[in-house]
Amino acid sequence: MNSSKSRSSCLLLLLVATILCLAVHEAAAFNYADALDKAILFFEAQRSGKLPSNQRATWRADSGLSDGSADQVDLVGGYYDAGDNIKFGLPMAFTVTMLSWSVIEFGAMMPPPPSRWLPPPFFFGFNLTGGGQLDNARAAVRWGADYLLKAATARPNTLYVQVADPYQDHRCWERPEDMDTPRNVYKVTPERPGSDVAGETAAALAAASLVFRASDVAYSAKLLSAARLVFDFADRYRGSYSDSLSSVVCPFYCSYSGYHDELLWAASWLHLASPSSDKDVYMSYISSNGHALGAEQDDFTFSWDDKRVATKGFLQRKVDGLQLYKAHTDNYICSLVPGANGFQSYYTPGGLLFKEGDSNMQYVTSTAFLLLTYAKYLASNALAAGAATVSCGSTTVTPSTLISIAKKQVDYILGANPAGMSYMVGFGSKYPRHVHHRGASMPSVRDHPARIGCDEGFRYLHSPEQDRNVLVGAVVGGPDAGDAFADSRDNYAQAEPSTYTNAPLVGVLAFFAGGGAHKITTP
């Protein structure tokens, strides 16, 4: 064969192979802006109360309009935490804190409204013609913050922490719009304290005040004032709500880590949110109480229950003079890096961080969020001081390392996994179709106006049919330690979504949608 022809053929084959490789890479890339929009949209499907005229989850209707009347207070609004019709205060407050932190940390990276192709106005029962993603994220924060304000200010020295008896609620499978189970209200008081739930509520209100500081000064000030009152209440009357209200909060949302972490977490947020004249108050509290409240202990999980690792990372990067916590934060980082000294995490064969069998994705999203916030902190240090890394024995961890780990987790959620399944409902072509969620599983009030009773609803729970309403944006509990997933409503451990899983994911997706990896690693 002519050598020149042979070379030409080889070059042609190489070019074709390169094009194919690039095409495959492009096809495998995820639309993080679309995923972000859907992740925020999920919160509208979880709304309780009187729905607004711009409600995008159009298959939902008003619900819980008499909440609080059992104690002659107004507790209408807020979020249902997961697939049931209960309003649990501790996970709801954590949801608001993390939504707020997502906006504070990565809101500037949230893309504006799409200017090119727009989807049909109604898609899967959702009106997708809303505003920019930052506006929608702020609306999600406000919906939760409005409710927490009510819960915190309805009566002096009282914080309302739950609406509905969970045991009664779980005896029925009802749409929120139909529910007729008891809407009892539960509260913490000086006699029956709850420093954990009160501390988290204070953190949520303080964080939300920062979200609205520039856009709604009066509302921001109202949130901060309430946060201070609730924090004082939490600190003055110490005790766990798991002891005061054990019969209705356990085993659902027991405060297994105690209340010390929430007190330090709340003080940190109040320090950040307060004007300069008041910052010393919370700085002094942190300095005086940090040791007693466990800030110097190593821990390796961040969730609605345990904020210790996030508080330490938050403290040493946000509060001058508390860089002593960096060693503990670095230990946490090292525990996540395969091959590093101190590594102690488990990743599934497909690469997913795995903590436990029930709702594991909540740990994935919260960990990814911390990795990105810490990468941002390290990068800012590098720009200011010339270098900033984490030393894990012989392994040096850079911001790029942390971003890479976080990206692998979010990509796994969106479909880069052995099953080729997106664990975000409505994203991609293959995703869970039997979500453990009452409203999603049953026909909407719009399609089926007649009431569906308590016992009648169970036929939808156990039905092999796909969800009547696609719960767009919901991230389910996820696969097991071997990457196996059973798409069944009866499998609540894997198939149930939650607001506190989605809340940190909002920040993570904003980071990748806004090109965060390039922005924080390029001088």
XYZ file of C-alpha atoms in Angstrom, residues 29-456:
428
model
C -22.043 16.066 30.093
C -24.897 17.171 32.353
C -26.958 20.318 32.123
C -26.371 21.570 35.657
C -28.488 24.688 35.109
C -31.470 22.499 34.220
C -30.830 20.277 37.240
C -30.598 23.370 39.454
C -33.902 24.699 38.204
C -35.537 21.354 38.911
C -33.919 21.029 42.356
C -35.463 24.355 43.386
C -38.792 23.475 41.764
C -39.129 20.496 44.105
C -39.656 22.846 47.050
C -42.822 24.203 45.462
C -44.280 20.701 45.427
C -43.545 20.469 49.164
C -45.349 23.664 50.102
C -48.041 23.638 52.732
C -50.591 26.410 53.091
C -52.228 28.830 50.668
C -50.361 28.528 47.398
C -49.424 31.708 45.494
C -50.639 32.671 42.044
C -47.189 32.030 40.557
C -47.064 28.470 41.913
C -45.178 26.388 39.339
C -46.082 22.950 40.737
C -49.563 23.249 39.261
C -50.742 19.790 40.348
C -50.601 20.912 43.979
C -53.383 22.879 45.704
C -53.938 24.578 49.068
C -53.517 22.433 52.187
C -53.156 22.733 55.951
C -55.102 25.996 56.056
C -56.124 25.541 59.697
C -52.697 24.530 60.985
C -52.134 26.008 64.435
C -55.795 26.376 65.288
C -55.469 23.549 67.827
C -53.505 26.031 69.963
C -55.172 29.227 68.675
C -52.122 30.319 66.670
C -51.369 30.683 62.962
C -49.004 27.981 61.715
C -50.168 27.911 58.105
C -47.391 27.487 55.557
C -43.963 25.913 55.620
C -42.861 22.645 54.057
C -43.748 18.997 54.328
C -40.367 17.426 54.970
C -40.627 14.375 52.725
C -43.366 12.104 51.374
C -45.810 12.567 54.245
C -47.976 15.477 55.423
C -46.139 16.407 58.624
C -44.299 19.635 59.326
C -41.250 18.677 61.404
C -39.458 21.729 62.788
C -35.866 20.470 63.028
C -35.416 19.253 59.430
C -37.464 22.199 58.122
C -35.209 24.699 59.888
C -32.108 22.903 58.593
C -33.608 23.032 55.105
C -33.996 26.806 55.369
C -30.459 27.185 56.726
C -28.982 25.192 53.850
C -31.109 26.873 51.194
C -29.955 30.203 52.585
C -26.318 29.118 52.692
C -26.632 27.919 49.090
C -27.800 31.381 48.042
C -25.216 33.202 50.189
C -22.285 31.090 48.998
C -23.202 30.352 45.393
C -26.158 32.582 44.491
C -23.967 34.711 42.251
C -23.298 31.599 40.161
C -26.981 30.876 39.561
C -27.770 31.376 35.873
C -30.313 34.011 34.790
C -33.566 32.998 33.053
C -32.885 31.114 29.794
C -32.747 33.427 26.793
C -32.700 30.745 24.111
C -35.062 27.780 23.845
C -37.852 27.666 26.406
C -39.766 24.488 27.284
C -43.543 24.400 26.895
C -45.229 26.486 29.630
C -46.454 23.334 31.335
C -44.252 20.258 31.680
C -45.186 17.281 33.873
C -47.740 19.469 35.663
C -45.177 22.193 36.428
C -45.296 25.731 35.052
C -41.685 26.281 33.992
C -41.993 29.926 32.861
C -40.829 31.412 36.171
C -38.055 33.935 36.732
C -34.357 33.464 37.229
C -33.051 30.690 39.419
C -31.779 33.102 42.068
C -35.275 34.575 42.394
C -36.754 31.109 42.699
C -34.152 30.107 45.287
C -34.932 33.208 47.334
C -38.634 32.382 47.105
C -37.886 28.905 48.463
C -35.992 30.426 51.390
C -38.777 32.900 52.095
C -41.525 30.265 52.102
C -39.752 28.408 54.889
C -38.567 31.522 56.739
C -42.093 32.953 56.850
C -43.289 29.832 58.611
C -40.375 29.783 61.061
C -41.128 33.421 61.930
C -44.669 32.416 62.840
C -43.464 29.457 64.874
C -40.954 31.609 66.746
C -43.093 34.652 67.472
C -46.615 33.305 68.013
C -46.170 33.373 71.792
C -43.448 34.574 74.182
C -40.929 31.967 75.391
C -42.464 29.402 73.067
C -41.304 27.817 69.843
C -43.731 25.700 67.839
C -41.761 22.795 66.409
C -44.207 20.412 64.765
C -47.628 20.177 63.187
C -49.395 16.783 63.022
C -49.140 13.547 64.956
C -46.780 11.391 62.864
C -48.321 8.119 63.994
C -51.791 9.255 62.947
C -50.494 10.679 59.686
C -48.686 7.456 58.787
C -51.874 5.439 59.228
C -53.220 7.107 56.094
C -52.060 7.579 52.533
C -53.688 10.896 51.661
C -53.046 13.863 49.440
C -52.148 16.969 51.474
C -55.281 18.573 50.069
C -57.481 15.796 51.551
C -55.836 15.076 54.881
C -58.190 14.741 57.831
C -55.755 13.299 60.372
C -55.202 15.292 63.603
C -53.178 18.471 63.094
C -51.936 18.639 66.654
C -49.249 21.219 67.360
C -46.166 20.666 69.499
C -43.968 23.269 71.143
C -40.918 23.708 73.341
C -41.039 25.982 76.373
C -38.862 26.807 79.399
C -40.433 23.838 81.175
C -40.052 21.525 78.164
C -36.929 22.820 76.402
C -35.612 22.073 72.960
C -32.259 23.750 72.454
C -31.532 21.637 69.371
C -34.598 22.621 67.373
C -34.509 26.176 68.742
C -30.826 26.516 67.890
C -31.402 25.332 64.335
C -34.374 27.688 63.995
C -32.190 30.588 65.130
C -29.534 29.570 62.594
C -32.146 29.398 59.821
C -33.593 32.812 60.612
C -30.138 34.401 60.835
C -29.010 32.804 57.568
C -32.225 33.854 55.815
C -31.723 37.423 57.042
C -28.484 37.506 55.042
C -30.295 36.342 51.901
C -32.618 39.367 52.045
C -30.236 41.956 53.501
C -29.857 43.804 50.192
C -33.278 43.181 48.639
C -35.673 43.581 51.596
C -34.084 45.412 54.499
C -37.166 45.423 56.734
C -37.782 41.703 56.302
C -34.115 40.913 56.901
C -34.153 42.908 60.144
C -37.290 41.085 61.279
C -35.662 37.722 60.663
C -32.502 38.683 62.530
C -34.456 40.014 65.503
C -36.394 36.757 65.756
C -33.169 34.753 65.404
C -31.656 36.537 68.409
C -34.728 35.882 70.547
C -34.862 32.202 69.627
C -31.142 31.765 70.257
C -31.433 33.355 73.695
C -34.362 31.024 74.425
C -32.355 27.984 73.246
C -29.321 28.890 75.321
C -31.157 29.993 78.465
C -33.424 26.940 78.708
C -31.125 24.106 77.747
C -32.336 20.641 76.948
C -33.094 18.352 74.037
C -36.478 18.277 72.382
C -35.991 14.534 72.034
C -36.515 14.371 75.794
C -39.315 16.919 75.957
C -41.293 15.571 72.984
C -39.946 12.056 72.595
C -43.330 10.481 71.886
C -43.836 12.481 68.667
C -40.348 13.349 67.408
C -38.676 9.994 67.956
C -37.731 7.899 66.102
C -38.559 10.231 63.214
C -36.237 13.149 63.925
C -34.589 12.451 67.258
C -31.692 14.737 68.040
C -29.136 11.960 68.358
C -26.190 14.368 68.439
C -27.699 16.434 71.253
C -28.092 20.204 71.231
C -24.523 21.451 71.710
C -23.806 21.519 67.978
C -26.924 23.595 67.255
C -26.009 26.206 69.861
C -22.555 26.735 68.350
C -23.968 26.591 64.814
C -26.582 29.238 65.640
C -24.042 31.504 67.339
C -21.830 31.301 64.250
C -24.648 32.346 61.942
C -25.672 35.131 64.284
C -22.085 36.387 64.364
C -22.063 36.546 60.580
C -25.538 38.104 60.280
C -25.231 40.701 63.045
C -24.058 44.280 62.520
C -20.528 45.126 63.628
C -21.745 46.520 66.947
C -23.172 43.130 67.965
C -20.644 40.715 66.493
C -18.518 40.690 69.643
C -21.424 39.246 71.637
C -21.521 36.087 69.533
C -17.741 35.970 69.098
C -17.424 35.956 72.875
C -20.054 33.208 73.127
C -18.216 31.050 70.605
C -14.856 31.577 72.269
C -16.227 30.846 75.740
C -18.385 27.873 74.845
C -16.576 26.243 71.922
C -14.704 23.712 74.036
C -17.726 22.767 76.167
C -19.987 22.486 73.119
C -17.700 20.023 71.339
C -16.056 22.233 68.731
C -12.700 20.551 69.323
C -13.952 17.029 68.656
C -13.422 15.263 65.353
C -16.547 14.096 63.566
C -17.300 13.036 60.022
C -20.993 13.515 59.219
C -23.030 16.604 58.339
C -26.812 16.378 58.431
C -30.030 17.881 59.800
C -29.019 16.323 63.128
C -25.269 16.925 63.395
C -23.674 20.236 62.411
C -20.321 19.918 64.166
C -18.099 19.439 61.136
C -19.829 22.210 59.178
C -19.614 24.574 62.132
C -15.870 24.050 62.483
C -15.285 24.655 58.792
C -17.643 27.608 58.922
C -15.948 29.076 61.983
C -12.371 28.899 60.835
C -13.151 30.492 57.476
C -15.740 33.055 58.531
C -14.647 34.139 61.986
C -11.325 35.848 62.542
C -9.221 34.336 65.292
C -10.767 30.863 65.150
C -8.449 29.229 62.644
C -7.635 26.717 65.387
C -10.574 24.721 64.062
C -8.842 24.207 60.713
C -7.085 21.043 61.897
C -10.431 19.417 62.702
C -11.917 20.469 59.389
C -8.843 19.139 57.579
C -9.291 15.782 59.329
C -12.806 15.645 57.927
C -11.551 16.493 54.443
C -8.854 13.815 54.649
C -11.473 11.246 55.653
C -13.125 11.721 52.252
C -10.069 11.503 49.980
C -9.260 7.946 48.838
C -5.635 7.056 49.482
C -5.065 9.909 51.895
C -3.868 9.423 55.438
C -7.011 9.508 57.565
C -9.308 8.229 54.812
C -12.245 6.431 56.410
C -15.200 6.848 54.064
C -16.887 4.156 52.018
C -17.664 4.586 48.347
C -19.835 2.129 46.454
C -18.309 0.241 43.509
C -19.879 2.918 41.307
C -18.275 5.718 43.320
C -21.100 6.994 45.532
C -20.314 8.123 49.074
C -22.273 5.779 51.321
C -23.080 6.504 54.964
C -26.189 4.457 55.735
C -29.096 2.690 54.113
C -31.915 5.128 54.887
C -31.938 8.232 52.691
C -28.221 8.064 51.986
C -28.391 10.844 49.392
C -28.842 13.422 52.145
C -25.244 12.754 53.224
C -24.031 12.862 49.632
C -25.484 16.301 48.934
C -24.442 17.827 52.265
C -20.897 16.469 51.914
C -20.597 17.742 48.354
C -21.699 21.170 49.546
C -19.050 21.268 52.268
C -16.368 20.128 49.833
C -17.171 23.003 47.488
C -17.392 25.646 50.191
C -14.057 24.482 51.557
C -12.535 24.437 48.075
C -13.711 28.020 47.671
C -12.127 28.934 50.991
C -8.813 27.265 50.112
C -8.740 28.976 46.735
C -9.373 32.392 48.263
C -6.544 31.738 50.716
C -4.284 30.770 47.842
C -5.007 34.008 46.039
C -4.327 36.010 49.185
C -1.383 34.120 50.648
C 0.141 32.301 47.698
C -0.849 28.733 48.637
C -3.545 26.909 50.542
C -3.964 23.148 50.668
C -4.930 20.394 53.048
C -2.143 18.054 54.100
C -3.294 14.464 54.545
C -0.035 12.745 55.363
C 1.836 12.256 52.113
C -1.200 13.411 50.122
C -1.672 17.094 49.410
C -5.290 18.008 48.760
C -5.969 21.031 46.580
C -9.215 22.849 45.798
C -9.313 20.963 42.494
C -9.272 17.647 44.384
C -12.280 18.649 46.452
C -14.148 19.908 43.402
C -13.442 16.646 41.595
C -14.834 14.558 44.472
C -17.943 16.735 44.711
C -18.485 16.600 40.953
C -18.306 12.825 40.931
C -21.047 12.737 43.564
C -23.392 15.117 41.781
C -22.765 13.376 38.451
C -23.614 10.055 40.076
C -26.917 11.546 41.246
C -27.693 12.827 37.752
C -26.978 9.538 35.982
C -23.256 8.727 35.862
C -23.697 5.472 37.767
C -23.820 1.727 37.041
C -27.601 1.799 36.565
C -27.488 4.766 34.206
C -30.323 6.221 36.275
C -30.824 9.780 37.398
C -31.812 9.832 41.056
C -33.307 13.273 40.485
C -36.905 12.776 39.391
C -37.692 14.333 36.023
C -34.055 14.785 35.033
C -32.887 12.763 32.040
C -34.806 9.922 30.451
C -34.420 7.310 33.199
C -35.355 8.173 36.769
C -37.512 6.752 39.615
C -41.160 6.451 38.627
C -42.528 5.112 41.937
C -41.521 7.731 44.485
C -42.539 7.251 48.116
C -44.615 10.430 48.159
C -48.326 10.756 48.742
C -49.098 13.657 46.441
C -46.963 12.367 43.584
C -48.437 8.870 43.697
C -52.089 9.947 43.565
C -54.130 11.863 40.980
C -54.108 15.593 41.636
C -57.149 17.473 42.872
C -57.228 19.154 39.479
C -57.622 15.760 37.762
C -59.653 14.061 40.503
C -61.617 16.664 42.500
C -63.410 14.107 44.669
C -61.798 13.346 47.998
C -59.668 10.194 48.279
C -60.005 8.793 51.788
C -57.399 7.624 54.267
C -57.619 3.900 53.581
C -58.554 4.269 49.920
